[in-house]
Structures are given as structure tokens and as C-alpha cells.
Amino acid sequence: MAPILLNCMGSDHMKQHVQVKNPYLDAMEEDILYHFSLSTKTHNLPEMFGDIKFVCVGGSANRMKAFAQFIHQELSLPGSCDELTDICEGTDRYCMYKVGPVLSISHGMGVPSISIMLHELIKLLHHAHCRDVVLFRLGTSGGVGLNPGTVVITEKAVDYSFRPQFEQVVLGKVITRSTELDEGLASELLQCSSELQDIPTVIGNTLCTHDFYEGQGRLDGALCSFSLEEKQEYLRKAYEAGVKNIEMESTVFAAMSRVCGVKAAVVCVTLLNRFEGDQITTPHDVLVEYQKRPQLLVSHFIKKRLGHIV
């Protein structure tokens, strides 16, 4: 079946607002954002979220709470960072913290989980009349020929065949969307990294898989249908295709952001070099420091955009 290629970016003018690509939403009396425990009838979304300029998402609820507390301190906002409220406390699917113009949200693991979150996030930003929003995914990943602790800013999110596209099955048909990310935003983040110490950073392609084990060529899962040699050959092909790291969310993140006119970036730290192994054996305290690196980089970007840093 030939896939249908959708490459919707819109004009520069349209990019200012968060776009929803669904003609049925306007006719709805109420839009229930079920997994956020929010609704257009029960909550004043423009009042709650209308000033949002930066949205940072990551897999772990604990990590995104920690980021919210960190950015609260970095922006020198009033009140205690320990008293931040989880806006999504009515559900156990995701967490959400609002810190001034920054929204910090967890998305779980894998394309299905982040996809659900993104649908409701984009609708939330649309209903709140947000403008000029920048969206970041902060995460961890496996490096491809990179030392552990390297931060990768994604140029293109690629699929299992190293194509910059995301395939979504809709009513039995394959819809294919482009996964190219904003070049200017990636360059700005790389410049920010050069202003920070001890955060080695590169720009490259990110391989997005549907699985942590076999899908990423690991030899340590409950199932393994390939040899070490086949794994290494696949990683070599990925490396030759410009792939710097491997994770499980970037393609749908890039595709949905692009279609809806939201500037977005994927910023992930590598926890190991996949050419050298599959299991993460780095000491816990070192891993904690690594995981803070994308947060440090994006917080520096946010502070520069807000004029906190000249």
C-alpha cells in the first residue's frame, strides 16, 4: 500500500498560533482533555495557560517535576519550588506543572503514550490562544558512536529505515508525515551549549524505534532473533545515515509539532554507546548528572529568550 505523504507547515503568519488540524473541534460544545483531567467547560484555559511560551516534555513524571522545580529557581519566581501543584493530579496518566511561562509535562514511554499527550497538549495550547510557543522534548537515549553524557540536538527524527518520516495508520491507511525539525531552533540550542561548561553537544539524526529491546537491536531482552554481527551491522548503517542516538518518541513528536505549526526541538543525553554494549552500567550518581544536561541546556535557552541572560 502506497503511503500518503503529508507535508503541512503553513505560512510564517500561521506559525504564530498553535494550529489544530481538525474541522470537527469548532462544533463541539465541550472539549474534554481526558488524560489531563481538564475541559473547556470546567476550566478557563486561556486564563490558566494563555501566557505559556515554552513547553518541556519528558518521559518520567519525577524528572519533569524536578525540571519544574529547577526552572522555578532559575527564573527566580516567587514562592517555593517545593509547593508546585500537579495540574493533572486528577489523573495518573501524566503530570503537569506550570512555572511562569513554562509548562513541564511527562509523556510516558514510547510513541503511543507521547502521541496521546501531544494531541491533548496541542488542543490545550490552541484553546488557551497561546502564541509563539516553543516545544522541547527532554530525554535520555542510547548513543551511536558517542560517549555517554553527550547531548544530541535532533536534526531529523528517522524511522527504522533511517527515513525522516512518521507513519500513522488511520482507518486502515498509512499516513506519512515529515519529521524534520526547526533548523534555526537547533542552531540556537547548539550556540547555547557552547556557552555552558561540561555539556558536550552535537546535532544529528535521532532513530526512533517502537521498542527498547529488539527494536533497538539489544541482545539482552526476553527475545532476540538476531546475532551480534547483525546488530553491529545495523548500528553501522545507522551511523552512516547520520544517526547519533536512539530513543522511542521523536518521530511522532516532530511530525505533530510540524503539522500544527509549533517550533520544536528534541534534546536527549546519551547514557551509553550502543556499539559497546546494551546494558546501562554507569553509576547512579553519574546518570543523574547526565540526565540534568538537557535540562541545563534548555533552561539556558529559556533564560536567554526571556532576557535573563544577556
PDB file of C-alpha atoms in Angstrom:
ATOM      1  CA  MET A   1       0.000   0.000   0.000  1.00  0.00           C
ATOM      2  CA  ALA A   2       1.466   3.318  -1.058  1.00  0.00           C
ATOM      3  CA  PRO A   3       1.682   5.740   1.844  1.00  0.00           C
ATOM      4  CA  ILE A   4       0.125   9.195   1.651  1.00  0.00           C
ATOM      5  CA  LEU A   5       2.718  11.924   2.251  1.00  0.00           C
ATOM      6  CA  LEU A   6       1.560  14.950   4.220  1.00  0.00           C
ATOM      7  CA  ASN A   7       3.956  17.882   4.459  1.00  0.00           C
ATOM      8  CA  CYS A   8       1.957  20.664   6.111  1.00  0.00           C
ATOM      9  CA  MET A   9       3.886  23.603   7.501  1.00  0.00           C
ATOM     10  CA  GLY A  10       1.694  26.634   6.867  1.00  0.00           C
ATOM     11  CA  SER A  11       2.869  30.197   6.341  1.00  0.00           C
ATOM     12  CA  ASP A  12       5.049  32.167   8.743  1.00  0.00           C
ATOM     13  CA  HIS A  13       1.957  34.063   9.824  1.00  0.00           C
ATOM     14  CA  MET A  14       0.124  30.845  10.674  1.00  0.00           C
ATOM     15  CA  LYS A  15       3.061  29.583  12.733  1.00  0.00           C
ATOM     16  CA  GLN A  16       2.435  32.250  15.382  1.00  0.00           C
ATOM     17  CA  HIS A  17      -0.595  30.394  16.705  1.00  0.00           C
ATOM     18  CA  VAL A  18      -0.871  26.746  17.654  1.00  0.00           C
ATOM     19  CA  GLN A  19      -2.956  25.129  14.931  1.00  0.00           C
ATOM     20  CA  VAL A  20      -5.308  22.183  15.264  1.00  0.00           C
ATOM     21  CA  LYS A  21      -5.952  20.309  12.036  1.00  0.00           C
ATOM     22  CA  ASN A  22      -9.446  19.060  12.914  1.00  0.00           C
ATOM     23  CA  PRO A  23     -12.573  20.766  11.493  1.00  0.00           C
ATOM     24  CA  TYR A  24     -14.823  18.960  13.992  1.00  0.00           C
ATOM     25  CA  LEU A  25     -13.408  20.656  17.102  1.00  0.00           C
ATOM     26  CA  ASP A  26     -15.134  24.005  16.498  1.00  0.00           C
ATOM     27  CA  ALA A  27     -18.553  22.360  16.546  1.00  0.00           C
ATOM     28  CA  MET A  28     -18.026  20.728  19.942  1.00  0.00           C
ATOM     29  CA  GLU A  29     -19.776  22.326  22.924  1.00  0.00           C
ATOM     30  CA  GLU A  30     -17.105  20.953  25.227  1.00  0.00           C
ATOM     31  CA  ASP A  31     -13.662  19.501  24.609  1.00  0.00           C
ATOM     32  CA  ILE A  32     -12.646  17.133  27.396  1.00  0.00           C
ATOM     33  CA  LEU A  33      -8.886  16.679  27.654  1.00  0.00           C
ATOM     34  CA  TYR A  34      -9.453  13.381  29.408  1.00  0.00           C
ATOM     35  CA  HIS A  35      -5.862  12.348  30.170  1.00  0.00           C
ATOM     36  CA  PHE A  36      -5.092  15.806  31.594  1.00  0.00           C
ATOM     37  CA  SER A  37      -8.274  15.946  33.676  1.00  0.00           C
ATOM     38  CA  LEU A  38      -9.082  19.304  32.050  1.00  0.00           C
ATOM     39  CA  SER A  39     -12.015  20.575  29.985  1.00  0.00           C
ATOM     40  CA  THR A  40     -13.030  23.696  28.083  1.00  0.00           C
ATOM     41  CA  LYS A  41     -16.223  23.860  30.178  1.00  0.00           C
ATOM     42  CA  THR A  42     -14.818  23.244  33.650  1.00  0.00           C
ATOM     43  CA  HIS A  43     -11.584  25.217  33.274  1.00  0.00           C
ATOM     44  CA  ASN A  44     -10.735  28.662  31.919  1.00  0.00           C
ATOM     45  CA  LEU A  45      -7.882  27.525  29.705  1.00  0.00           C
ATOM     46  CA  PRO A  46      -6.914  30.993  28.343  1.00  0.00           C
ATOM     47  CA  GLU A  47      -6.658  32.295  31.904  1.00  0.00           C
ATOM     48  CA  MET A  48      -4.726  29.262  33.118  1.00  0.00           C
ATOM     49  CA  PHE A  49      -2.362  28.797  30.179  1.00  0.00           C
ATOM     50  CA  GLY A  50      -2.567  31.840  27.883  1.00  0.00           C
ATOM     51  CA  ASP A  51       0.897  33.116  28.841  1.00  0.00           C
ATOM     52  CA  ILE A  52       2.727  29.853  28.055  1.00  0.00           C
ATOM     53  CA  LYS A  53       5.729  30.336  25.742  1.00  0.00           C
ATOM     54  CA  PHE A  54       7.778  27.198  26.436  1.00  0.00           C
ATOM     55  CA  VAL A  55       6.595  23.617  26.855  1.00  0.00           C
ATOM     56  CA  CYS A  56       9.071  20.995  28.054  1.00  0.00           C
ATOM     57  CA  VAL A  57       8.055  17.335  27.957  1.00  0.00           C
ATOM     58  CA  GLY A  58       9.873  14.210  29.120  1.00  0.00           C
ATOM     59  CA  GLY A  59       9.114  10.593  29.859  1.00  0.00           C
ATOM     60  CA  SER A  60       9.437  10.457  33.636  1.00  0.00           C
ATOM     61  CA  ALA A  61       6.946  12.158  35.955  1.00  0.00           C
ATOM     62  CA  ASN A  62       9.603  12.556  38.645  1.00  0.00           C
ATOM     63  CA  ARG A  63      12.067  14.066  36.180  1.00  0.00           C
ATOM     64  CA  MET A  64       9.552  16.600  34.891  1.00  0.00           C
ATOM     65  CA  LYS A  65       8.592  17.612  38.417  1.00  0.00           C
ATOM     66  CA  ALA A  66      12.290  18.080  39.161  1.00  0.00           C
ATOM     67  CA  PHE A  67      12.638  20.181  35.997  1.00  0.00           C
ATOM     68  CA  ALA A  68       9.687  22.341  37.037  1.00  0.00           C
ATOM     69  CA  GLN A  69      11.336  22.944  40.414  1.00  0.00           C
ATOM     70  CA  PHE A  70      14.659  23.668  38.716  1.00  0.00           C
ATOM     71  CA  ILE A  71      13.262  26.176  36.212  1.00  0.00           C
ATOM     72  CA  HIS A  72      11.307  27.850  39.041  1.00  0.00           C
ATOM     73  CA  GLN A  73      14.616  28.549  40.770  1.00  0.00           C
ATOM     74  CA  GLU A  74      16.397  29.515  37.550  1.00  0.00           C
ATOM     75  CA  LEU A  75      13.735  32.123  36.714  1.00  0.00           C
ATOM     76  CA  SER A  76      13.757  33.440  40.316  1.00  0.00           C
ATOM     77  CA  LEU A  77       9.981  33.189  40.556  1.00  0.00           C
ATOM     78  CA  PRO A  78       8.171  33.980  43.815  1.00  0.00           C
ATOM     79  CA  GLY A  79       7.093  31.230  46.187  1.00  0.00           C
ATOM     80  CA  SER A  80       8.682  27.904  46.983  1.00  0.00           C
ATOM     81  CA  CYS A  81       9.557  25.442  44.233  1.00  0.00           C
ATOM     82  CA  ASP A  82       8.505  22.665  46.635  1.00  0.00           C
ATOM     83  CA  GLU A  83       4.896  23.892  46.563  1.00  0.00           C
ATOM     84  CA  LEU A  84       4.255  23.457  42.833  1.00  0.00           C
ATOM     85  CA  THR A  85       0.898  21.812  42.102  1.00  0.00           C
ATOM     86  CA  ASP A  86       0.383  18.968  39.638  1.00  0.00           C
ATOM     87  CA  ILE A  87      -2.363  20.319  37.364  1.00  0.00           C
ATOM     88  CA  CYS A  88      -3.108  16.751  36.234  1.00  0.00           C
ATOM     89  CA  GLU A  89      -3.462  15.354  39.757  1.00  0.00           C
ATOM     90  CA  GLY A  90      -6.980  14.198  38.842  1.00  0.00           C
ATOM     91  CA  THR A  91      -5.444  11.524  36.622  1.00  0.00           C
ATOM     92  CA  ASP A  92      -2.457   9.214  36.974  1.00  0.00           C
ATOM     93  CA  ARG A  93      -1.526   9.222  33.277  1.00  0.00           C
ATOM     94  CA  TYR A  94       0.626  12.355  33.091  1.00  0.00           C
ATOM     95  CA  CYS A  95       1.905  15.103  35.371  1.00  0.00           C
ATOM     96  CA  MET A  96       1.845  18.811  34.505  1.00  0.00           C
ATOM     97  CA  TYR A  97       3.412  21.796  36.251  1.00  0.00           C
ATOM     98  CA  LYS A  98       3.099  25.452  35.242  1.00  0.00           C
ATOM     99  CA  VAL A  99       6.067  27.643  36.162  1.00  0.00           C
ATOM    100  CA  GLY A 100       5.552  31.179  34.878  1.00  0.00           C
ATOM    101  CA  PRO A 101       5.648  30.957  31.046  1.00  0.00           C
ATOM    102  CA  VAL A 102       6.946  27.362  31.179  1.00  0.00           C
ATOM    103  CA  LEU A 103       4.870  24.177  31.152  1.00  0.00           C
ATOM    104  CA  SER A 104       6.554  20.935  32.271  1.00  0.00           C
ATOM    105  CA  ILE A 105       4.737  17.705  31.352  1.00  0.00           C
ATOM    106  CA  SER A 106       5.522  13.982  31.472  1.00  0.00           C
ATOM    107  CA  HIS A 107       4.666  11.814  28.455  1.00  0.00           C
ATOM    108  CA  GLY A 108       5.448   8.238  29.464  1.00  0.00           C
ATOM    109  CA  MET A 109       7.385   5.834  27.249  1.00  0.00           C
ATOM    110  CA  GLY A 110       7.000   5.267  23.541  1.00  0.00           C
ATOM    111  CA  VAL A 111       5.123   6.700  20.567  1.00  0.00           C
ATOM    112  CA  PRO A 112       1.572   5.757  21.692  1.00  0.00           C
ATOM    113  CA  SER A 113       1.933   7.406  25.102  1.00  0.00           C
ATOM    114  CA  ILE A 114       3.513  10.646  23.869  1.00  0.00           C
ATOM    115  CA  SER A 115       1.068  10.768  20.935  1.00  0.00           C
ATOM    116  CA  ILE A 116      -1.944  10.851  23.258  1.00  0.00           C
ATOM    117  CA  MET A 117      -0.303  13.541  25.369  1.00  0.00           C
ATOM    118  CA  LEU A 118       0.570  15.635  22.284  1.00  0.00           C
ATOM    119  CA  HIS A 119      -2.998  15.583  20.941  1.00  0.00           C
ATOM    120  CA  GLU A 120      -4.318  16.973  24.211  1.00  0.00           C
ATOM    121  CA  LEU A 121      -1.389  19.369  24.702  1.00  0.00           C
ATOM    122  CA  ILE A 122      -1.803  20.899  21.231  1.00  0.00           C
ATOM    123  CA  LYS A 123      -5.554  21.279  21.790  1.00  0.00           C
ATOM    124  CA  LEU A 124      -4.852  22.831  25.206  1.00  0.00           C
ATOM    125  CA  LEU A 125      -2.478  25.401  23.704  1.00  0.00           C
ATOM    126  CA  HIS A 126      -4.996  26.109  20.926  1.00  0.00           C
ATOM    127  CA  HIS A 127      -7.926  26.583  23.318  1.00  0.00           C
ATOM    128  CA  ALA A 128      -5.732  28.822  25.512  1.00  0.00           C
ATOM    129  CA  HIS A 129      -4.912  31.039  22.461  1.00  0.00           C
ATOM    130  CA  CYS A 130      -1.171  30.576  23.021  1.00  0.00           C
ATOM    131  CA  ARG A 131       1.190  32.195  20.525  1.00  0.00           C
ATOM    132  CA  ASP A 132       4.853  31.721  19.583  1.00  0.00           C
ATOM    133  CA  VAL A 133       5.203  28.569  21.680  1.00  0.00           C
ATOM    134  CA  VAL A 134       8.438  26.570  21.586  1.00  0.00           C
ATOM    135  CA  LEU A 135       8.172  22.863  22.388  1.00  0.00           C
ATOM    136  CA  PHE A 136      11.023  20.717  23.720  1.00  0.00           C
ATOM    137  CA  ARG A 137      11.369  17.019  24.371  1.00  0.00           C
ATOM    138  CA  LEU A 138      13.982  16.429  27.083  1.00  0.00           C
ATOM    139  CA  GLY A 139      15.094  12.830  27.339  1.00  0.00           C
ATOM    140  CA  THR A 140      17.629  10.058  27.550  1.00  0.00           C
ATOM    141  CA  SER A 141      18.866   7.879  24.726  1.00  0.00           C
ATOM    142  CA  GLY A 142      21.403   5.362  23.548  1.00  0.00           C
ATOM    143  CA  GLY A 143      24.354   6.891  21.706  1.00  0.00           C
ATOM    144  CA  VAL A 144      25.556   5.675  18.313  1.00  0.00           C
ATOM    145  CA  GLY A 145      29.308   6.225  18.279  1.00  0.00           C
ATOM    146  CA  LEU A 146      29.119   8.868  21.008  1.00  0.00           C
ATOM    147  CA  ASN A 147      30.493   8.896  24.531  1.00  0.00           C
ATOM    148  CA  PRO A 148      27.975   8.620  27.374  1.00  0.00           C
ATOM    149  CA  GLY A 149      26.865  12.043  28.587  1.00  0.00           C
ATOM    150  CA  THR A 150      26.798  13.631  25.121  1.00  0.00           C
ATOM    151  CA  VAL A 151      23.732  15.773  24.433  1.00  0.00           C
ATOM    152  CA  VAL A 152      22.170  15.283  20.989  1.00  0.00           C
ATOM    153  CA  ILE A 153      20.036  18.003  19.412  1.00  0.00           C
ATOM    154  CA  THR A 154      17.951  16.253  16.766  1.00  0.00           C
ATOM    155  CA  GLU A 155      18.201  17.443  13.176  1.00  0.00           C
ATOM    156  CA  LYS A 156      15.771  14.865  11.797  1.00  0.00           C
ATOM    157  CA  ALA A 157      13.899  12.115  13.594  1.00  0.00           C
ATOM    158  CA  VAL A 158      14.167   8.983  11.454  1.00  0.00           C
ATOM    159  CA  ASP A 159      12.365   5.639  11.353  1.00  0.00           C
ATOM    160  CA  TYR A 160      13.757   2.084  11.264  1.00  0.00           C
ATOM    161  CA  SER A 161      14.882   2.582   7.642  1.00  0.00           C
ATOM    162  CA  PHE A 162      16.506   5.954   8.500  1.00  0.00           C
ATOM    163  CA  ARG A 163      13.813   7.918   6.642  1.00  0.00           C
ATOM    164  CA  PRO A 164      12.738  11.305   8.098  1.00  0.00           C
ATOM    165  CA  GLN A 165       9.091  10.358   8.363  1.00  0.00           C
ATOM    166  CA  PHE A 166       6.430   9.067  10.743  1.00  0.00           C
ATOM    167  CA  GLU A 167       3.876   6.509   9.615  1.00  0.00           C
ATOM    168  CA  GLN A 168       0.436   6.546  11.248  1.00  0.00           C
ATOM    169  CA  VAL A 169      -2.249   4.016  10.346  1.00  0.00           C
ATOM    170  CA  VAL A 170      -5.586   5.866  10.034  1.00  0.00           C
ATOM    171  CA  LEU A 171      -8.719   3.915   9.102  1.00  0.00           C
ATOM    172  CA  GLY A 172      -6.569   1.171   7.615  1.00  0.00           C
ATOM    173  CA  LYS A 173      -4.480   3.550   5.500  1.00  0.00           C
ATOM    174  CA  VAL A 174      -0.880   4.600   6.110  1.00  0.00           C
ATOM    175  CA  ILE A 175      -0.478   8.354   6.554  1.00  0.00           C
ATOM    176  CA  THR A 176       3.149   9.532   6.318  1.00  0.00           C
ATOM    177  CA  ARG A 177       4.259  12.836   7.810  1.00  0.00           C
ATOM    178  CA  SER A 178       7.612  14.592   7.661  1.00  0.00           C
ATOM    179  CA  THR A 179       9.751  14.635  10.824  1.00  0.00           C
ATOM    180  CA  GLU A 180      12.163  17.446  10.022  1.00  0.00           C
ATOM    181  CA  LEU A 181      12.658  19.810  12.940  1.00  0.00           C
ATOM    182  CA  ASP A 182      13.305  23.559  13.014  1.00  0.00           C
ATOM    183  CA  GLU A 183      16.918  24.195  11.894  1.00  0.00           C
ATOM    184  CA  GLY A 184      17.106  27.661  13.417  1.00  0.00           C
ATOM    185  CA  LEU A 185      15.997  26.400  16.821  1.00  0.00           C
ATOM    186  CA  ALA A 186      18.551  23.571  16.705  1.00  0.00           C
ATOM    187  CA  SER A 187      21.321  26.042  15.816  1.00  0.00           C
ATOM    188  CA  GLU A 188      20.273  28.367  18.638  1.00  0.00           C
ATOM    189  CA  LEU A 189      20.413  25.461  21.102  1.00  0.00           C
ATOM    190  CA  LEU A 190      23.860  24.454  19.839  1.00  0.00           C
ATOM    191  CA  GLN A 191      25.041  28.028  20.395  1.00  0.00           C
ATOM    192  CA  CYS A 192      23.630  27.885  23.937  1.00  0.00           C
ATOM    193  CA  SER A 193      25.585  24.683  24.586  1.00  0.00           C
ATOM    194  CA  SER A 194      28.831  26.448  23.690  1.00  0.00           C
ATOM    195  CA  GLU A 195      28.112  28.946  26.472  1.00  0.00           C
ATOM    196  CA  LEU A 196      27.899  26.195  29.102  1.00  0.00           C
ATOM    197  CA  GLN A 197      30.694  24.141  30.639  1.00  0.00           C
ATOM    198  CA  ASP A 198      30.952  20.357  30.546  1.00  0.00           C
ATOM    199  CA  ILE A 199      27.947  19.719  28.295  1.00  0.00           C
ATOM    200  CA  PRO A 200      29.337  18.131  25.095  1.00  0.00           C
ATOM    201  CA  THR A 201      26.672  18.658  22.439  1.00  0.00           C
ATOM    202  CA  VAL A 202      26.184  17.627  18.805  1.00  0.00           C
ATOM    203  CA  ILE A 203      23.474  17.961  16.162  1.00  0.00           C
ATOM    204  CA  GLY A 204      22.469  14.795  14.311  1.00  0.00           C
ATOM    205  CA  ASN A 205      19.658  12.447  13.387  1.00  0.00           C
ATOM    206  CA  THR A 206      17.737  10.509  16.022  1.00  0.00           C
ATOM    207  CA  LEU A 207      16.488   6.979  15.350  1.00  0.00           C
ATOM    208  CA  CYS A 208      13.032   6.413  16.839  1.00  0.00           C
ATOM    209  CA  THR A 209      12.025   2.792  17.488  1.00  0.00           C
ATOM    210  CA  HIS A 210       8.863   1.087  18.747  1.00  0.00           C
ATOM    211  CA  ASP A 211      10.664  -0.920  21.411  1.00  0.00           C
ATOM    212  CA  PHE A 212      13.552  -0.711  23.881  1.00  0.00           C
ATOM    213  CA  TYR A 213      14.884  -4.221  23.267  1.00  0.00           C
ATOM    214  CA  GLU A 214      14.628  -5.992  19.888  1.00  0.00           C
ATOM    215  CA  GLY A 215      13.597  -2.773  18.112  1.00  0.00           C
ATOM    216  CA  GLN A 216      16.864  -1.161  19.194  1.00  0.00           C
ATOM    217  CA  GLY A 217      18.974  -4.224  18.429  1.00  0.00           C
ATOM    218  CA  ARG A 218      19.573  -5.197  22.054  1.00  0.00           C
ATOM    219  CA  LEU A 219      20.870  -8.657  22.831  1.00  0.00           C
ATOM    220  CA  ASP A 220      19.614  -8.673  26.431  1.00  0.00           C
ATOM    221  CA  GLY A 221      15.806  -8.825  26.064  1.00  0.00           C
ATOM    222  CA  ALA A 222      13.466 -11.754  26.726  1.00  0.00           C
ATOM    223  CA  LEU A 223      13.504 -12.300  22.942  1.00  0.00           C
ATOM    224  CA  CYS A 224      16.391 -11.988  20.495  1.00  0.00           C
ATOM    225  CA  SER A 225      16.071 -13.002  16.835  1.00  0.00           C
ATOM    226  CA  PHE A 226      19.446 -11.778  15.506  1.00  0.00           C
ATOM    227  CA  SER A 227      23.182 -12.136  16.025  1.00  0.00           C
ATOM    228  CA  LEU A 228      25.756  -9.756  17.480  1.00  0.00           C
ATOM    229  CA  GLU A 229      27.162  -9.308  13.981  1.00  0.00           C
ATOM    230  CA  GLU A 230      23.728  -8.336  12.601  1.00  0.00           C
ATOM    231  CA  LYS A 231      23.236  -5.852  15.424  1.00  0.00           C
ATOM    232  CA  GLN A 232      26.606  -4.201  14.796  1.00  0.00           C
ATOM    233  CA  GLU A 233      25.940  -4.016  11.046  1.00  0.00           C
ATOM    234  CA  TYR A 234      22.597  -2.262  11.647  1.00  0.00           C
ATOM    235  CA  LEU A 235      24.242   0.235  14.007  1.00  0.00           C
ATOM    236  CA  ARG A 236      26.939   0.872  11.394  1.00  0.00           C
ATOM    237  CA  LYS A 237      24.261   1.612   8.794  1.00  0.00           C
ATOM    238  CA  ALA A 238      22.527   3.942  11.234  1.00  0.00           C
ATOM    239  CA  TYR A 239      25.797   5.743  11.934  1.00  0.00           C
ATOM    240  CA  GLU A 240      26.457   6.150   8.195  1.00  0.00           C
ATOM    241  CA  ALA A 241      22.951   7.622   7.834  1.00  0.00           C
ATOM    242  CA  GLY A 242      23.829  10.359  10.313  1.00  0.00           C
ATOM    243  CA  VAL A 243      22.126   8.780  13.329  1.00  0.00           C
ATOM    244  CA  LYS A 244      23.673   9.940  16.618  1.00  0.00           C
ATOM    245  CA  ASN A 245      21.251   8.411  19.098  1.00  0.00           C
ATOM    246  CA  ILE A 246      18.259   6.089  19.577  1.00  0.00           C
ATOM    247  CA  GLU A 247      15.049   6.658  21.553  1.00  0.00           C
ATOM    248  CA  MET A 248      11.309   5.945  21.258  1.00  0.00           C
ATOM    249  CA  GLU A 249       9.314   9.181  20.841  1.00  0.00           C
ATOM    250  CA  SER A 250      10.955  11.631  18.445  1.00  0.00           C
ATOM    251  CA  THR A 251       9.192  10.825  15.153  1.00  0.00           C
ATOM    252  CA  VAL A 252       5.625  11.473  16.311  1.00  0.00           C
ATOM    253  CA  PHE A 253       6.825  14.454  18.369  1.00  0.00           C
ATOM    254  CA  ALA A 254       8.468  16.023  15.319  1.00  0.00           C
ATOM    255  CA  ALA A 255       5.620  15.154  12.943  1.00  0.00           C
ATOM    256  CA  MET A 256       2.781  16.507  15.090  1.00  0.00           C
ATOM    257  CA  SER A 257       4.673  19.674  16.014  1.00  0.00           C
ATOM    258  CA  ARG A 258       5.456  20.349  12.367  1.00  0.00           C
ATOM    259  CA  VAL A 259       1.891  19.857  11.138  1.00  0.00           C
ATOM    260  CA  CYS A 260       0.496  22.112  13.878  1.00  0.00           C
ATOM    261  CA  GLY A 261       2.986  24.930  13.255  1.00  0.00           C
ATOM    262  CA  VAL A 262       4.838  24.655  16.571  1.00  0.00           C
ATOM    263  CA  LYS A 263       8.605  25.135  16.617  1.00  0.00           C
ATOM    264  CA  ALA A 264      10.067  22.103  18.356  1.00  0.00           C
ATOM    265  CA  ALA A 265      13.350  20.502  19.348  1.00  0.00           C
ATOM    266  CA  VAL A 266      14.420  17.121  20.710  1.00  0.00           C
ATOM    267  CA  VAL A 267      17.268  17.334  23.224  1.00  0.00           C
ATOM    268  CA  CYS A 268      18.423  13.980  24.614  1.00  0.00           C
ATOM    269  CA  VAL A 269      21.509  12.877  26.502  1.00  0.00           C
ATOM    270  CA  THR A 270      23.206   9.568  25.701  1.00  0.00           C
ATOM    271  CA  LEU A 271      23.580   7.106  28.584  1.00  0.00           C
ATOM    272  CA  LEU A 272      25.843   4.656  26.749  1.00  0.00           C
ATOM    273  CA  ASN A 273      27.496   3.968  23.384  1.00  0.00           C
ATOM    274  CA  ARG A 274      25.421   1.208  21.771  1.00  0.00           C
ATOM    275  CA  PHE A 275      28.436  -0.051  19.782  1.00  0.00           C
ATOM    276  CA  GLU A 276      29.963  -1.027  23.126  1.00  0.00           C
ATOM    277  CA  GLY A 277      27.001  -2.699  24.815  1.00  0.00           C
ATOM    278  CA  ASP A 278      23.314  -2.802  25.670  1.00  0.00           C
ATOM    279  CA  GLN A 279      23.018  -2.521  29.433  1.00  0.00           C
ATOM    280  CA  ILE A 280      23.410   0.735  31.326  1.00  0.00           C
ATOM    281  CA  THR A 281      26.161   0.146  33.885  1.00  0.00           C
ATOM    282  CA  THR A 282      27.069   3.763  34.655  1.00  0.00           C
ATOM    283  CA  PRO A 283      26.900   4.584  38.406  1.00  0.00           C
ATOM    284  CA  HIS A 284      23.600   6.119  39.517  1.00  0.00           C
ATOM    285  CA  ASP A 285      25.064   9.473  40.567  1.00  0.00           C
ATOM    286  CA  VAL A 286      26.722   9.883  37.164  1.00  0.00           C
ATOM    287  CA  LEU A 287      23.447   9.034  35.387  1.00  0.00           C
ATOM    288  CA  VAL A 288      21.634  11.658  37.455  1.00  0.00           C
ATOM    289  CA  GLU A 289      24.184  14.261  36.356  1.00  0.00           C
ATOM    290  CA  TYR A 290      23.849  13.178  32.709  1.00  0.00           C
ATOM    291  CA  GLN A 291      20.051  13.445  32.859  1.00  0.00           C
ATOM    292  CA  LYS A 292      20.320  17.050  34.064  1.00  0.00           C
ATOM    293  CA  ARG A 293      22.270  18.116  30.970  1.00  0.00           C
ATOM    294  CA  PRO A 294      19.295  18.568  28.595  1.00  0.00           C
ATOM    295  CA  GLN A 295      17.515  20.475  31.380  1.00  0.00           C
ATOM    296  CA  LEU A 296      20.506  22.780  31.869  1.00  0.00           C
ATOM    297  CA  LEU A 297      20.755  23.458  28.148  1.00  0.00           C
ATOM    298  CA  VAL A 298      17.050  24.189  27.635  1.00  0.00           C
ATOM    299  CA  SER A 299      16.826  26.308  30.789  1.00  0.00           C
ATOM    300  CA  HIS A 300      19.762  28.386  29.472  1.00  0.00           C
ATOM    301  CA  PHE A 301      17.866  28.802  26.180  1.00  0.00           C
ATOM    302  CA  ILE A 302      14.699  29.877  28.013  1.00  0.00           C
ATOM    303  CA  LYS A 303      16.564  32.376  30.186  1.00  0.00           C
ATOM    304  CA  LYS A 304      18.194  33.915  27.095  1.00  0.00           C
ATOM    305  CA  ARG A 305      14.849  34.184  25.320  1.00  0.00           C
ATOM    306  CA  LEU A 306      13.323  35.863  28.374  1.00  0.00           C
ATOM    307  CA  GLY A 307      16.238  38.287  28.691  1.00  0.00           C
ATOM    308  CA  HIS A 308      17.548  36.867  31.972  1.00  0.00           C
ATOM    309  CA  ILE A 309      20.921  36.335  30.299  1.00  0.00           C
ATOM    310  CA  VAL A 310      22.488  38.949  28.013  1.00  0.00           C
TER     311      VAL A 310
END
